Every structure is written in C-alpha cells, then in structure tokens.
Amino acid sequence: VNVGRTGKINPFAVLEPIFVGGVTVQHATLHNEDYIHDKDIRVADWVVVERAGEVIPQIVQSLPEHRGPDARVFNMPTTCPVCGTPVTRAEGESAHYCKNPACPAQLSELINHFVSKGAMDIDGMGPKLATSLLEAELISDVSDIYGLKLENVVELERMGELSATKL
C-alpha cells in the first residue's frame, strides 16, 4: 500500500514485469480492499492485467486455477505503514485513511502535488528533491519551500550551485 496526500491508503500490486498495451508494467492499481475481495485477488496470485483507459494498469481478475499454496488473502493494514497511526474506514466507504496530518508520506505527496506542473509548476523541483528537502529538515510543510536558502540547498546530495540557483 502507499499513502496519498489526503491520507488515503491505496493498495497496489507488484508484478513480474509484463508487456501490456505497448509498455512494460511492474505495478497495477488494486483500487481498494472491497475490489480486492470482490475479485478474490490474493497475494502471490496469477492475474489478468489491462490498462484502464489505455493508461493505468489494473488487475481485472485473478486466475484461481493457477493459485499456488503460498497465495494468501490480503487485508488492509490496521496502522499507517509510514507513521504507525491507526487506519480508519468510514462506514459505507471503501477507502482507508491515515488521519495523521503530520504523516511524512502525506506531506511528501502533498509537496509533490504542490510543485507539479498542474499546480505551482516549480521548475527543478521533483519528488527526489522534495524527499531530500524533507529528510534534511529544510522544509516541514509547503510554505517552507519559499523560505529555502541557496546555501542550505546547495549542500544537498546531487545538488550543485547551478541547480540550486535555478531552483
């Protein structure tokens, strides 16, 4: 599972590399726990993969006839895999959430969304740099981006003076 910027916990499949619709796929969405159980998809299953809308790889069915003895039922975690906060699921909803607003995974995803082309379009700042800035404790929320100092950024690994100046 991964944790999104809103705290939603999203299950995904890690696959043996397979060529689907013109690309090699190694990960596929599993949507939510209900989808997984409705399709009887298990850990270590053989599955059918297609690209939804010819873009997003998703598992459309399991192949129980190929299921090995090591296949096991998947259940969502009861705590956030990143910060350890108990996971919640509202009655009648399919999504599970980490409710910790200080969860590092949520913060990282929020910053990545904020700096993306569809938002503030901060040239030169991508997920790797955002993670480095968080790990170096140079930022702790989105607003800290605007207080970055050249002398601090240039000290990050793989960040030279030219890249830091452009940022």
PDB file of C-alpha atoms in Angstrom:
ATOM      1  CA  VAL A   1       0.000   0.000   0.000  1.00  0.00           C
ATOM      2  CA  ASN A   2       1.002   3.613  -0.380  1.00  0.00           C
ATOM      3  CA  VAL A   3      -0.254   6.723   1.383  1.00  0.00           C
ATOM      4  CA  GLY A   4      -1.539   9.611  -0.719  1.00  0.00           C
ATOM      5  CA  ARG A   5      -1.547  13.342   0.022  1.00  0.00           C
ATOM      6  CA  THR A   6      -5.051  13.170   1.505  1.00  0.00           C
ATOM      7  CA  GLY A   7      -4.114  10.256   3.765  1.00  0.00           C
ATOM      8  CA  LYS A   8      -5.922   7.706   1.608  1.00  0.00           C
ATOM      9  CA  ILE A   9      -4.201   4.338   1.748  1.00  0.00           C
ATOM     10  CA  ASN A  10      -4.092   2.775  -1.707  1.00  0.00           C
ATOM     11  CA  PRO A  11      -3.350  -0.888  -2.352  1.00  0.00           C
ATOM     12  CA  PHE A  12      -1.327  -1.757  -5.452  1.00  0.00           C
ATOM     13  CA  ALA A  13       0.126  -4.917  -6.937  1.00  0.00           C
ATOM     14  CA  VAL A  14       3.800  -5.507  -7.554  1.00  0.00           C
ATOM     15  CA  LEU A  15       4.041  -7.679 -10.661  1.00  0.00           C
ATOM     16  CA  GLU A  16       6.601  -9.687 -12.507  1.00  0.00           C
ATOM     17  CA  PRO A  17       7.389  -7.347 -15.443  1.00  0.00           C
ATOM     18  CA  ILE A  18       4.864  -7.878 -18.241  1.00  0.00           C
ATOM     19  CA  PHE A  19       4.308  -6.168 -21.588  1.00  0.00           C
ATOM     20  CA  VAL A  20       0.765  -4.687 -21.708  1.00  0.00           C
ATOM     21  CA  GLY A  21      -0.548  -2.232 -24.283  1.00  0.00           C
ATOM     22  CA  GLY A  22       2.875  -1.201 -25.549  1.00  0.00           C
ATOM     23  CA  VAL A  23       4.626  -0.750 -22.196  1.00  0.00           C
ATOM     24  CA  THR A  24       6.286  -2.915 -19.568  1.00  0.00           C
ATOM     25  CA  VAL A  25       4.181  -2.934 -16.402  1.00  0.00           C
ATOM     26  CA  GLN A  26       5.507  -3.765 -12.915  1.00  0.00           C
ATOM     27  CA  HIS A  27       2.776  -2.188 -10.755  1.00  0.00           C
ATOM     28  CA  ALA A  28      -1.008  -2.141 -11.044  1.00  0.00           C
ATOM     29  CA  THR A  29      -3.758  -0.448  -9.077  1.00  0.00           C
ATOM     30  CA  LEU A  30      -5.959  -2.561  -6.856  1.00  0.00           C
ATOM     31  CA  HIS A  31      -8.353   0.340  -6.076  1.00  0.00           C
ATOM     32  CA  ASN A  32      -9.453  -0.654  -2.558  1.00  0.00           C
ATOM     33  CA  GLU A  33      -9.943  -3.588  -0.212  1.00  0.00           C
ATOM     34  CA  ASP A  34     -13.513  -4.266  -1.399  1.00  0.00           C
ATOM     35  CA  TYR A  35     -12.320  -4.511  -5.017  1.00  0.00           C
ATOM     36  CA  ILE A  36      -9.611  -6.981  -3.976  1.00  0.00           C
ATOM     37  CA  HIS A  37     -12.064  -9.182  -2.065  1.00  0.00           C
ATOM     38  CA  ASP A  38     -14.815  -8.950  -4.718  1.00  0.00           C
ATOM     39  CA  LYS A  39     -12.349 -10.145  -7.386  1.00  0.00           C
ATOM     40  CA  ASP A  40     -10.827 -12.716  -4.977  1.00  0.00           C
ATOM     41  CA  ILE A  41      -7.334 -11.386  -5.684  1.00  0.00           C
ATOM     42  CA  ARG A  42      -4.735 -12.845  -3.338  1.00  0.00           C
ATOM     43  CA  VAL A  43      -1.097 -12.190  -2.592  1.00  0.00           C
ATOM     44  CA  ALA A  44       1.050 -14.304  -4.988  1.00  0.00           C
ATOM     45  CA  ASP A  45      -1.856 -14.903  -7.429  1.00  0.00           C
ATOM     46  CA  TRP A  46      -1.650 -15.158 -11.183  1.00  0.00           C
ATOM     47  CA  VAL A  47      -3.736 -12.282 -12.545  1.00  0.00           C
ATOM     48  CA  VAL A  48      -5.045 -10.646 -15.722  1.00  0.00           C
ATOM     49  CA  VAL A  49      -3.806  -7.078 -16.203  1.00  0.00           C
ATOM     50  CA  GLU A  50      -5.157  -4.425 -18.539  1.00  0.00           C
ATOM     51  CA  ARG A  51      -4.566  -0.710 -18.905  1.00  0.00           C
ATOM     52  CA  ALA A  52      -7.685   1.220 -17.867  1.00  0.00           C
ATOM     53  CA  GLY A  53      -8.304   3.952 -20.402  1.00  0.00           C
ATOM     54  CA  GLU A  54      -5.144   2.649 -22.105  1.00  0.00           C
ATOM     55  CA  VAL A  55      -3.138   4.321 -19.324  1.00  0.00           C
ATOM     56  CA  ILE A  56      -3.415   2.969 -15.764  1.00  0.00           C
ATOM     57  CA  PRO A  57      -2.544  -0.712 -15.278  1.00  0.00           C
ATOM     58  CA  GLN A  58      -5.177  -2.527 -13.242  1.00  0.00           C
ATOM     59  CA  ILE A  59      -5.863  -6.108 -12.281  1.00  0.00           C
ATOM     60  CA  VAL A  60      -9.197  -7.203 -13.701  1.00  0.00           C
ATOM     61  CA  GLN A  61      -9.286 -10.765 -12.401  1.00  0.00           C
ATOM     62  CA  SER A  62      -7.335 -13.423 -10.612  1.00  0.00           C
ATOM     63  CA  LEU A  63      -6.722 -16.862 -12.068  1.00  0.00           C
ATOM     64  CA  PRO A  64      -7.557 -19.217  -9.180  1.00  0.00           C
ATOM     65  CA  GLU A  65      -6.791 -22.265 -11.320  1.00  0.00           C
ATOM     66  CA  HIS A  66      -3.116 -21.183 -11.191  1.00  0.00           C
ATOM     67  CA  ARG A  67      -3.184 -20.251  -7.496  1.00  0.00           C
ATOM     68  CA  GLY A  68      -0.295 -21.721  -5.568  1.00  0.00           C
ATOM     69  CA  PRO A  69      -0.230 -22.877  -1.952  1.00  0.00           C
ATOM     70  CA  ASP A  70       1.576 -19.653  -0.937  1.00  0.00           C
ATOM     71  CA  ALA A  71      -1.337 -17.402  -2.070  1.00  0.00           C
ATOM     72  CA  ARG A  72      -2.944 -15.641   0.878  1.00  0.00           C
ATOM     73  CA  VAL A  73      -5.889 -13.306   1.448  1.00  0.00           C
ATOM     74  CA  PHE A  74      -4.975  -9.608   1.537  1.00  0.00           C
ATOM     75  CA  ASN A  75      -6.235  -7.325   4.284  1.00  0.00           C
ATOM     76  CA  MET A  76      -5.571  -3.617   4.597  1.00  0.00           C
ATOM     77  CA  PRO A  77      -3.150  -2.658   7.369  1.00  0.00           C
ATOM     78  CA  THR A  78      -4.644  -1.505  10.660  1.00  0.00           C
ATOM     79  CA  THR A  79      -1.933   1.144  11.074  1.00  0.00           C
ATOM     80  CA  CYS A  80      -0.319   3.531   8.588  1.00  0.00           C
ATOM     81  CA  PRO A  81       2.738   1.815   7.091  1.00  0.00           C
ATOM     82  CA  VAL A  82       4.691   5.083   7.329  1.00  0.00           C
ATOM     83  CA  CYS A  83       3.788   6.751  10.634  1.00  0.00           C
ATOM     84  CA  GLY A  84       2.027   3.972  12.566  1.00  0.00           C
ATOM     85  CA  THR A  85      -1.202   5.931  13.164  1.00  0.00           C
ATOM     86  CA  PRO A  86      -4.330   3.734  13.333  1.00  0.00           C
ATOM     87  CA  VAL A  87      -6.077   3.499   9.952  1.00  0.00           C
ATOM     88  CA  THR A  88      -9.748   4.461   9.736  1.00  0.00           C
ATOM     89  CA  ARG A  89     -12.521   3.496   7.337  1.00  0.00           C
ATOM     90  CA  ALA A  90     -15.837   5.329   7.469  1.00  0.00           C
ATOM     91  CA  GLU A  91     -18.925   3.155   7.460  1.00  0.00           C
ATOM     92  CA  GLY A  92     -20.256   2.743   3.929  1.00  0.00           C
ATOM     93  CA  GLU A  93     -16.976   3.955   2.392  1.00  0.00           C
ATOM     94  CA  SER A  94     -14.402   1.842   0.557  1.00  0.00           C
ATOM     95  CA  ALA A  95     -11.328   3.940   1.353  1.00  0.00           C
ATOM     96  CA  HIS A  96      -8.995   3.590   4.335  1.00  0.00           C
ATOM     97  CA  TYR A  97      -7.226   6.679   5.694  1.00  0.00           C
ATOM     98  CA  CYS A  98      -4.283   7.666   7.830  1.00  0.00           C
ATOM     99  CA  LYS A  99      -5.687  10.553   9.888  1.00  0.00           C
ATOM    100  CA  ASN A 100      -2.282  11.915  10.961  1.00  0.00           C
ATOM    101  CA  PRO A 101      -1.845  15.303   9.232  1.00  0.00           C
ATOM    102  CA  ALA A 102       1.872  15.154  10.094  1.00  0.00           C
ATOM    103  CA  CYS A 103       2.365  11.771   8.369  1.00  0.00           C
ATOM    104  CA  PRO A 104       5.617  12.026   6.358  1.00  0.00           C
ATOM    105  CA  ALA A 105       4.088  10.168   3.392  1.00  0.00           C
ATOM    106  CA  GLN A 106       1.152  12.585   3.187  1.00  0.00           C
ATOM    107  CA  LEU A 107       3.471  15.569   3.453  1.00  0.00           C
ATOM    108  CA  SER A 108       5.763  14.225   0.734  1.00  0.00           C
ATOM    109  CA  GLU A 109       2.824  13.586  -1.626  1.00  0.00           C
ATOM    110  CA  LEU A 110       1.320  16.994  -0.820  1.00  0.00           C
ATOM    111  CA  ILE A 111       4.593  18.735  -1.663  1.00  0.00           C
ATOM    112  CA  ASN A 112       4.974  16.719  -4.878  1.00  0.00           C
ATOM    113  CA  HIS A 113       1.464  17.743  -5.883  1.00  0.00           C
ATOM    114  CA  PHE A 114       2.095  21.387  -4.957  1.00  0.00           C
ATOM    115  CA  VAL A 115       5.278  21.697  -7.044  1.00  0.00           C
ATOM    116  CA  SER A 116       3.876  19.777 -10.044  1.00  0.00           C
ATOM    117  CA  LYS A 117       3.161  21.305 -13.449  1.00  0.00           C
ATOM    118  CA  GLY A 118      -0.576  21.252 -12.760  1.00  0.00           C
ATOM    119  CA  ALA A 119      -0.141  23.321  -9.609  1.00  0.00           C
ATOM    120  CA  MET A 120       2.693  25.796  -8.873  1.00  0.00           C
ATOM    121  CA  ASP A 121       4.966  24.356 -11.609  1.00  0.00           C
ATOM    122  CA  ILE A 122       8.185  24.852  -9.662  1.00  0.00           C
ATOM    123  CA  ASP A 123      10.831  24.053 -12.254  1.00  0.00           C
ATOM    124  CA  GLY A 124      13.665  21.864 -10.981  1.00  0.00           C
ATOM    125  CA  MET A 125      11.779  20.502  -8.005  1.00  0.00           C
ATOM    126  CA  GLY A 126      10.560  16.947  -8.311  1.00  0.00           C
ATOM    127  CA  PRO A 127       9.841  14.057  -5.956  1.00  0.00           C
ATOM    128  CA  LYS A 128      13.506  13.214  -5.295  1.00  0.00           C
ATOM    129  CA  LEU A 129      14.421  16.768  -4.343  1.00  0.00           C
ATOM    130  CA  ALA A 130      11.272  17.136  -2.233  1.00  0.00           C
ATOM    131  CA  THR A 131      12.199  13.956  -0.356  1.00  0.00           C
ATOM    132  CA  SER A 132      15.766  15.220   0.142  1.00  0.00           C
ATOM    133  CA  LEU A 133      14.499  18.552   1.490  1.00  0.00           C
ATOM    134  CA  LEU A 134      12.162  16.765   3.909  1.00  0.00           C
ATOM    135  CA  GLU A 135      14.869  14.349   5.078  1.00  0.00           C
ATOM    136  CA  ALA A 136      17.318  17.220   5.594  1.00  0.00           C
ATOM    137  CA  GLU A 137      14.566  19.013   7.563  1.00  0.00           C
ATOM    138  CA  LEU A 138      14.900  22.070   5.335  1.00  0.00           C
ATOM    139  CA  ILE A 139      11.129  22.003   4.848  1.00  0.00           C
ATOM    140  CA  SER A 140       8.334  20.658   7.010  1.00  0.00           C
ATOM    141  CA  ASP A 141       5.363  21.946   5.033  1.00  0.00           C
ATOM    142  CA  VAL A 142       4.554  23.504   1.653  1.00  0.00           C
ATOM    143  CA  SER A 143       5.104  27.092   2.761  1.00  0.00           C
ATOM    144  CA  ASP A 144       8.706  26.313   3.787  1.00  0.00           C
ATOM    145  CA  ILE A 145       9.594  25.948   0.091  1.00  0.00           C
ATOM    146  CA  TYR A 146       9.514  29.730  -0.246  1.00  0.00           C
ATOM    147  CA  GLY A 147      11.954  30.192   2.637  1.00  0.00           C
ATOM    148  CA  LEU A 148      14.697  27.942   1.242  1.00  0.00           C
ATOM    149  CA  LYS A 149      18.156  29.461   1.195  1.00  0.00           C
ATOM    150  CA  LEU A 150      20.726  28.794  -1.526  1.00  0.00           C
ATOM    151  CA  GLU A 151      23.459  27.933   0.984  1.00  0.00           C
ATOM    152  CA  ASN A 152      21.274  25.180   2.506  1.00  0.00           C
ATOM    153  CA  VAL A 153      20.010  23.705  -0.764  1.00  0.00           C
ATOM    154  CA  VAL A 154      23.466  23.555  -2.376  1.00  0.00           C
ATOM    155  CA  GLU A 155      24.630  21.221   0.432  1.00  0.00           C
ATOM    156  CA  LEU A 156      22.159  18.512  -0.554  1.00  0.00           C
ATOM    157  CA  GLU A 157      23.468  15.419  -2.325  1.00  0.00           C
ATOM    158  CA  ARG A 158      23.490  15.784  -6.136  1.00  0.00           C
ATOM    159  CA  MET A 159      22.618  19.472  -5.883  1.00  0.00           C
ATOM    160  CA  GLY A 160      25.267  21.758  -7.295  1.00  0.00           C
ATOM    161  CA  GLU A 161      25.338  25.546  -7.179  1.00  0.00           C
ATOM    162  CA  LEU A 162      23.811  25.910 -10.652  1.00  0.00           C
ATOM    163  CA  SER A 163      20.859  23.597  -9.879  1.00  0.00           C
ATOM    164  CA  ALA A 164      20.298  25.240  -6.507  1.00  0.00           C
ATOM    165  CA  THR A 165      20.386  28.708  -8.092  1.00  0.00           C
ATOM    166  CA  LYS A 166      17.876  27.686 -10.774  1.00  0.00           C
ATOM    167  CA  LEU A 167      15.557  26.266  -8.141  1.00  0.00           C
TER     168      LEU A 167
END
